[in-house]
Amino acid sequence: MEEKLSTEQNKNFFQKNINIVICSIFCTALWGSAFPCVKLGYELFNIGVDDTFSKILFAGWRFFLAGILVLLIATCMQKKFPKLKKESVKGIALLGFVETTLEYVFFYIGLSYASGFKGAILNPTSTFMMVILAHFFYKDDRLNFRKSLGCIVGFLGIIIVNLTGDIDSSFSFLGEGCLLISALAFALGSIISKEVTKVEDNPMTVTGYQLSIGGIILIALGFIGGARLHVTSTSAMLLFLYLALLSSIAFSLWTTLFKYNPVSKVSIFNFLTPIFGTILSALILSEDVFNLRNLVALILVCLGIYIVNKPKEKETSIN
């Protein structure tokens, strides 16, 4: 009885618009902080720009630790170690493989063969993919003019924030192709997580196990590729712990939001991640990003989020 009451309270809390906005912005701010922190992490762990397997190993240990942290927190909250239901094991294993392993393997391979500009532009396309996939999976989350317009406006903001005079129009499977596959993996993972939380009621349990499983596979791939990590200083270890902590918090919250809300209502906030990444890079790495172009980009992204989430009027879905 108490468990049902707790679930209903969570549902009511995470379905309130103000809480959706606050939690979503918090998640994207955490993910945005990962951009400069990962960059610093590579320097502190002496990982070279083209050392793809070391980056995969770094990500593997980060997500594995994040998963363990989530499970430990869940254990403290529930006063027992969270066990998976038999019917949810396959779904969570698939989620860990798709959203953690596949996404980051293809992301790092793609960045090795494509410019940082293209990485910043193509990664947020996962938002489009989530909205489109939701149209086919959920009758109450159909694609319509309002959602399409909001996504387009938000994506324009991402293009503007990354706009430079040197734009390469070339396309390769190992570069741009892998980045698109990475974005698709994140989008598919969001759909899978929503389905899994219908079976495994506690989003923290889902997050903890999927991050751990995905992290273990990444670690194995990194070792197979000959990569090894060496802790070079206390600051390197503290930074690594922060990266694991932000992943555990952000993914737990994100999974919970998807459990109780339409995919498109939450996914549109993902456009804020590169915006926060740009702003926090300025603060952490002393990069000059406070200019009119970035302000316009932020306004467009916020406008796109508002368009998707504004009160519904009579509108025709795209069948």
Coordinates of C-alpha atoms in Angstrom, one line a residue:
M1 CA 0.0 0.0 0.0
E2 CA 2.8 2.4 0.9
E3 CA 4.7 1.6 -2.3
K4 CA 1.6 2.4 -4.4
L5 CA 1.1 5.7 -2.6
S6 CA 4.8 6.6 -3.2
T7 CA 4.5 5.8 -6.9
E8 CA 1.4 8.0 -7.2
Q9 CA 3.2 10.8 -5.4
N10 CA 6.1 10.6 -7.7
K11 CA 3.7 10.6 -10.7
N12 CA 2.0 13.7 -9.5
F13 CA 5.3 15.5 -8.8
F14 CA 7.0 14.6 -12.1
Q15 CA 4.0 15.5 -14.2
K16 CA 3.7 19.1 -13.0
N17 CA 4.9 21.5 -15.7
I18 CA 7.2 23.5 -13.4
N19 CA 8.9 20.3 -12.1
I20 CA 9.3 19.0 -15.6
V21 CA 11.0 22.3 -16.6
I22 CA 13.3 22.4 -13.5
C23 CA 14.3 18.7 -13.6
S24 CA 14.9 18.8 -17.4
I25 CA 17.0 22.0 -17.2
F26 CA 19.0 20.5 -14.3
C27 CA 19.6 17.3 -16.3
T28 CA 20.8 19.2 -19.4
A29 CA 22.9 21.5 -17.3
L30 CA 24.7 18.5 -15.8
W31 CA 25.2 16.9 -19.2
G32 CA 26.4 20.3 -20.5
S33 CA 29.0 20.4 -17.8
A34 CA 30.3 17.1 -19.0
F35 CA 31.6 18.7 -22.2
P36 CA 34.4 20.8 -20.6
C37 CA 34.9 18.3 -17.7
V38 CA 35.5 15.3 -20.1
K39 CA 37.9 17.5 -22.1
L40 CA 39.8 18.3 -18.8
G41 CA 39.6 14.6 -17.9
Y42 CA 41.4 13.6 -21.1
E43 CA 44.2 16.0 -20.2
L44 CA 44.5 14.8 -16.6
F45 CA 44.5 11.1 -17.7
N46 CA 46.9 11.8 -20.6
I47 CA 44.5 10.6 -23.2
G48 CA 45.4 11.7 -26.7
V49 CA 43.0 13.3 -29.2
D50 CA 43.0 10.2 -31.5
D51 CA 43.2 7.6 -28.7
T52 CA 39.6 6.3 -29.3
F53 CA 39.9 3.1 -27.2
S54 CA 41.2 5.0 -24.2
K55 CA 38.2 7.4 -24.5
I56 CA 35.9 4.3 -24.6
L57 CA 37.6 2.9 -21.5
F58 CA 37.3 6.2 -19.7
A59 CA 33.6 6.3 -20.6
G60 CA 33.2 2.7 -19.5
W61 CA 34.6 3.2 -16.0
R62 CA 32.6 6.5 -15.7
F63 CA 29.3 4.9 -16.5
F64 CA 30.0 1.7 -14.5
L65 CA 30.8 3.8 -11.4
A66 CA 27.7 5.9 -12.1
G67 CA 25.5 2.8 -12.2
I68 CA 27.0 1.5 -8.9
L69 CA 26.4 4.9 -7.3
V70 CA 22.7 4.8 -8.3
L71 CA 22.2 1.3 -7.0
L72 CA 23.9 2.2 -3.7
I73 CA 21.6 5.3 -3.3
A74 CA 18.6 3.1 -4.2
T75 CA 19.7 0.6 -1.6
C76 CA 19.8 3.3 1.1
M77 CA 16.4 4.7 0.1
Q78 CA 14.7 1.3 -0.1
K79 CA 16.7 -0.2 2.8
K80 CA 17.5 -3.2 0.6
F81 CA 19.5 -3.9 -2.6
P82 CA 17.2 -3.3 -5.6
K83 CA 16.6 -6.6 -7.5
L84 CA 15.4 -6.8 -11.0
K85 CA 12.1 -8.4 -12.0
K86 CA 12.7 -11.4 -14.3
E87 CA 10.6 -9.9 -17.0
S88 CA 12.6 -6.7 -17.1
V89 CA 16.1 -8.2 -17.3
K90 CA 16.3 -8.4 -21.1
G91 CA 14.9 -4.9 -21.5
I92 CA 17.4 -3.3 -19.1
A93 CA 20.3 -5.3 -20.7
L94 CA 19.1 -4.0 -24.1
L95 CA 18.8 -0.5 -22.7
G96 CA 22.4 -0.6 -21.3
F97 CA 23.7 -1.9 -24.6
V98 CA 21.9 0.7 -26.8
E99 CA 21.8 3.9 -24.7
T100 CA 25.2 3.5 -23.1
T101 CA 27.5 1.2 -25.1
L102 CA 26.3 1.8 -28.7
E103 CA 25.8 5.5 -28.2
Y104 CA 29.3 6.2 -26.9
V105 CA 31.2 3.8 -29.1
F106 CA 29.7 5.4 -32.3
F107 CA 30.1 8.9 -30.7
Y108 CA 33.8 8.5 -30.1
I109 CA 34.4 6.9 -33.5
G110 CA 32.5 9.6 -35.2
L111 CA 34.4 12.4 -33.5
S112 CA 37.6 10.8 -34.5
Y113 CA 36.7 11.2 -38.2
A114 CA 34.5 14.4 -38.1
S115 CA 35.0 17.9 -36.9
G116 CA 33.9 19.1 -33.5
F117 CA 31.5 21.4 -35.2
K118 CA 29.7 18.5 -36.9
G119 CA 29.7 16.6 -33.6
A120 CA 28.0 19.5 -31.9
I121 CA 25.4 19.8 -34.7
L122 CA 24.6 16.1 -35.3
N123 CA 24.4 15.0 -31.7
P124 CA 21.3 17.0 -30.8
T125 CA 19.5 15.4 -33.8
S126 CA 18.5 12.7 -31.3
T127 CA 15.8 15.1 -30.2
F128 CA 14.2 15.0 -33.6
M129 CA 14.6 11.2 -33.7
M130 CA 12.9 10.9 -30.3
V131 CA 9.9 13.0 -31.3
I132 CA 9.6 11.0 -34.6
L133 CA 9.9 7.6 -32.9
A134 CA 7.3 8.7 -30.2
H135 CA 4.8 9.4 -33.1
F136 CA 4.9 5.7 -34.1
F137 CA 5.1 4.2 -30.5
Y138 CA 2.5 6.2 -28.6
K139 CA -1.0 7.3 -29.7
D140 CA -1.0 10.2 -27.3
D141 CA 2.3 11.6 -28.5
R142 CA 1.7 12.2 -32.2
L143 CA 3.8 14.4 -34.4
N144 CA 2.1 17.7 -35.3
F145 CA 2.9 21.1 -36.6
R146 CA 3.6 22.6 -33.2
K147 CA 6.1 19.9 -32.3
S148 CA 7.7 20.0 -35.7
L149 CA 8.1 23.8 -35.5
G150 CA 9.5 23.7 -32.0
C151 CA 12.1 21.2 -33.0
I152 CA 13.1 23.2 -36.1
V153 CA 13.4 26.4 -34.1
G154 CA 15.4 24.7 -31.4
F155 CA 17.7 23.1 -33.9
L156 CA 18.3 26.5 -35.5
G157 CA 19.6 27.6 -32.2
I158 CA 22.1 24.7 -32.1
I159 CA 23.3 25.5 -35.6
I160 CA 23.8 29.2 -34.7
V161 CA 25.7 28.5 -31.4
N162 CA 28.2 26.3 -33.4
L163 CA 28.3 28.5 -36.6
T164 CA 31.8 29.3 -37.8
G165 CA 33.1 30.5 -41.1
D166 CA 34.8 27.2 -41.9
I167 CA 32.0 24.7 -42.7
D168 CA 32.9 21.4 -44.3
S169 CA 30.0 19.8 -46.3
S170 CA 31.7 16.4 -46.7
F171 CA 30.1 13.2 -45.4
S172 CA 31.6 9.9 -44.4
F173 CA 30.2 6.8 -42.7
L174 CA 33.0 6.7 -40.1
G175 CA 32.5 10.4 -39.3
E176 CA 29.1 11.9 -39.7
G177 CA 27.5 8.4 -40.2
C178 CA 28.7 7.2 -36.8
L179 CA 27.5 10.5 -35.1
L180 CA 24.0 10.0 -36.5
I181 CA 24.0 6.4 -35.3
S182 CA 25.0 7.6 -31.9
A183 CA 22.1 10.1 -31.9
L184 CA 19.7 7.3 -33.0
A185 CA 21.0 5.1 -30.2
F186 CA 20.2 7.8 -27.6
A187 CA 16.7 8.3 -29.1
L188 CA 16.0 4.5 -29.2
G189 CA 17.3 4.3 -25.6
S190 CA 14.8 6.9 -24.5
I191 CA 11.9 4.8 -26.0
I192 CA 13.3 1.6 -24.5
S193 CA 13.6 3.2 -21.0
K194 CA 10.0 4.3 -21.1
E195 CA 8.9 0.8 -22.0
V196 CA 11.2 -0.8 -19.4
T197 CA 9.9 1.4 -16.6
K198 CA 6.4 0.1 -17.3
V199 CA 7.7 -3.3 -16.0
E200 CA 10.4 -2.2 -13.6
D201 CA 8.6 0.5 -11.6
N202 CA 11.6 2.2 -10.0
P203 CA 13.5 4.4 -12.5
M204 CA 16.6 4.4 -10.2
T205 CA 16.8 0.6 -10.5
V206 CA 16.5 0.8 -14.3
T207 CA 19.2 3.5 -14.4
G208 CA 21.6 1.8 -12.1
Y209 CA 21.6 -1.5 -13.9
Q210 CA 21.6 -0.1 -17.4
L211 CA 24.6 2.2 -16.7
S212 CA 26.5 -0.7 -15.1
I213 CA 25.8 -3.1 -17.9
G214 CA 26.6 -0.6 -20.6
G215 CA 29.7 0.5 -18.7
I216 CA 31.0 -3.0 -18.4
I217 CA 30.7 -3.6 -22.1
L218 CA 32.6 -0.3 -22.8
I219 CA 35.3 -1.3 -20.4
A220 CA 35.7 -4.7 -22.1
L221 CA 36.0 -3.0 -25.5
G222 CA 38.5 -0.5 -24.2
F223 CA 40.7 -3.3 -22.8
I224 CA 40.4 -5.3 -26.1
G225 CA 41.6 -2.3 -27.9
G226 CA 44.7 -2.2 -25.7
A227 CA 43.7 0.9 -23.6
R228 CA 44.7 1.4 -20.0
L229 CA 43.9 4.2 -17.6
H230 CA 46.3 5.6 -15.0
V231 CA 45.3 8.0 -12.3
T232 CA 47.8 10.8 -12.4
S233 CA 46.6 13.0 -9.6
T234 CA 44.0 13.6 -6.9
S235 CA 42.3 16.3 -9.1
A236 CA 42.0 13.7 -11.9
M237 CA 40.2 11.3 -9.5
L238 CA 37.9 14.0 -8.1
L239 CA 37.0 15.1 -11.7
F240 CA 36.3 11.5 -12.6
L241 CA 34.0 11.0 -9.6
Y242 CA 32.1 14.2 -10.5
L243 CA 31.6 12.9 -14.1
A244 CA 30.2 9.6 -12.6
L245 CA 28.0 11.5 -10.2
L246 CA 26.5 13.8 -12.8
S247 CA 25.7 10.8 -15.0
S248 CA 24.0 8.9 -12.2
I249 CA 21.9 11.9 -11.2
A250 CA 21.0 13.1 -14.8
F251 CA 20.1 9.7 -16.1
S252 CA 18.0 8.8 -13.0
L253 CA 16.0 12.0 -13.4
W254 CA 15.7 11.7 -17.1
T255 CA 14.4 8.2 -16.9
T256 CA 11.9 9.2 -14.3
L257 CA 10.7 12.1 -16.5
F258 CA 10.2 9.8 -19.4
K259 CA 8.3 7.3 -17.3
Y260 CA 5.6 9.8 -16.4
N261 CA 5.5 12.1 -19.4
P262 CA 5.2 12.1 -23.2
V263 CA 8.5 11.6 -24.9
S264 CA 8.3 14.8 -27.0
K265 CA 7.5 16.9 -23.9
V266 CA 10.8 16.0 -22.3
S267 CA 13.1 15.3 -25.2
I268 CA 12.9 18.9 -26.6
F269 CA 14.9 20.1 -23.5
N270 CA 17.8 18.1 -24.9
F271 CA 18.6 21.1 -27.2
L272 CA 19.8 22.9 -24.0
T273 CA 22.6 20.5 -23.5
P274 CA 25.1 22.0 -26.1
I275 CA 24.0 25.5 -25.0
F276 CA 25.0 24.7 -21.4
G277 CA 28.1 23.0 -22.7
T278 CA 29.1 26.2 -24.5
I279 CA 28.4 28.4 -21.5
L280 CA 30.1 26.2 -19.0
S281 CA 33.1 25.8 -21.3
A282 CA 33.5 29.5 -21.1
L283 CA 33.5 29.4 -17.3
I284 CA 35.7 26.3 -16.8
L285 CA 38.0 26.5 -19.8
S286 CA 38.1 30.3 -20.1
E287 CA 36.7 30.2 -23.6
D288 CA 35.2 33.4 -25.1
V289 CA 31.5 32.5 -25.8
F290 CA 29.5 35.4 -24.4
N291 CA 28.4 37.1 -27.5
L292 CA 25.3 38.1 -29.5
R293 CA 25.4 34.9 -31.6
N294 CA 25.2 32.6 -28.5
L295 CA 22.5 34.8 -26.9
V296 CA 20.3 34.4 -30.1
A297 CA 21.0 30.7 -30.1
L298 CA 19.8 30.4 -26.4
I299 CA 16.7 32.4 -27.2
L300 CA 15.8 30.2 -30.2
V301 CA 16.3 27.0 -28.1
C302 CA 14.1 28.3 -25.3
L303 CA 11.5 29.4 -27.9
G304 CA 11.5 25.9 -29.4
I305 CA 11.0 24.4 -25.9
Y306 CA 8.1 26.7 -25.3
I307 CA 6.4 26.0 -28.6
V308 CA 6.5 22.2 -28.0
N309 CA 5.2 22.6 -24.4
K310 CA 2.7 25.4 -24.7
P311 CA -0.9 24.7 -23.8
K312 CA -2.6 22.5 -26.4
E313 CA -5.0 23.9 -28.9
K314 CA -7.0 22.1 -31.6
E315 CA -4.3 20.8 -34.0
T316 CA -4.0 18.0 -36.6
S317 CA -1.5 15.3 -36.0
I318 CA 0.7 14.1 -38.9
N319 CA -0.4 10.5 -39.7

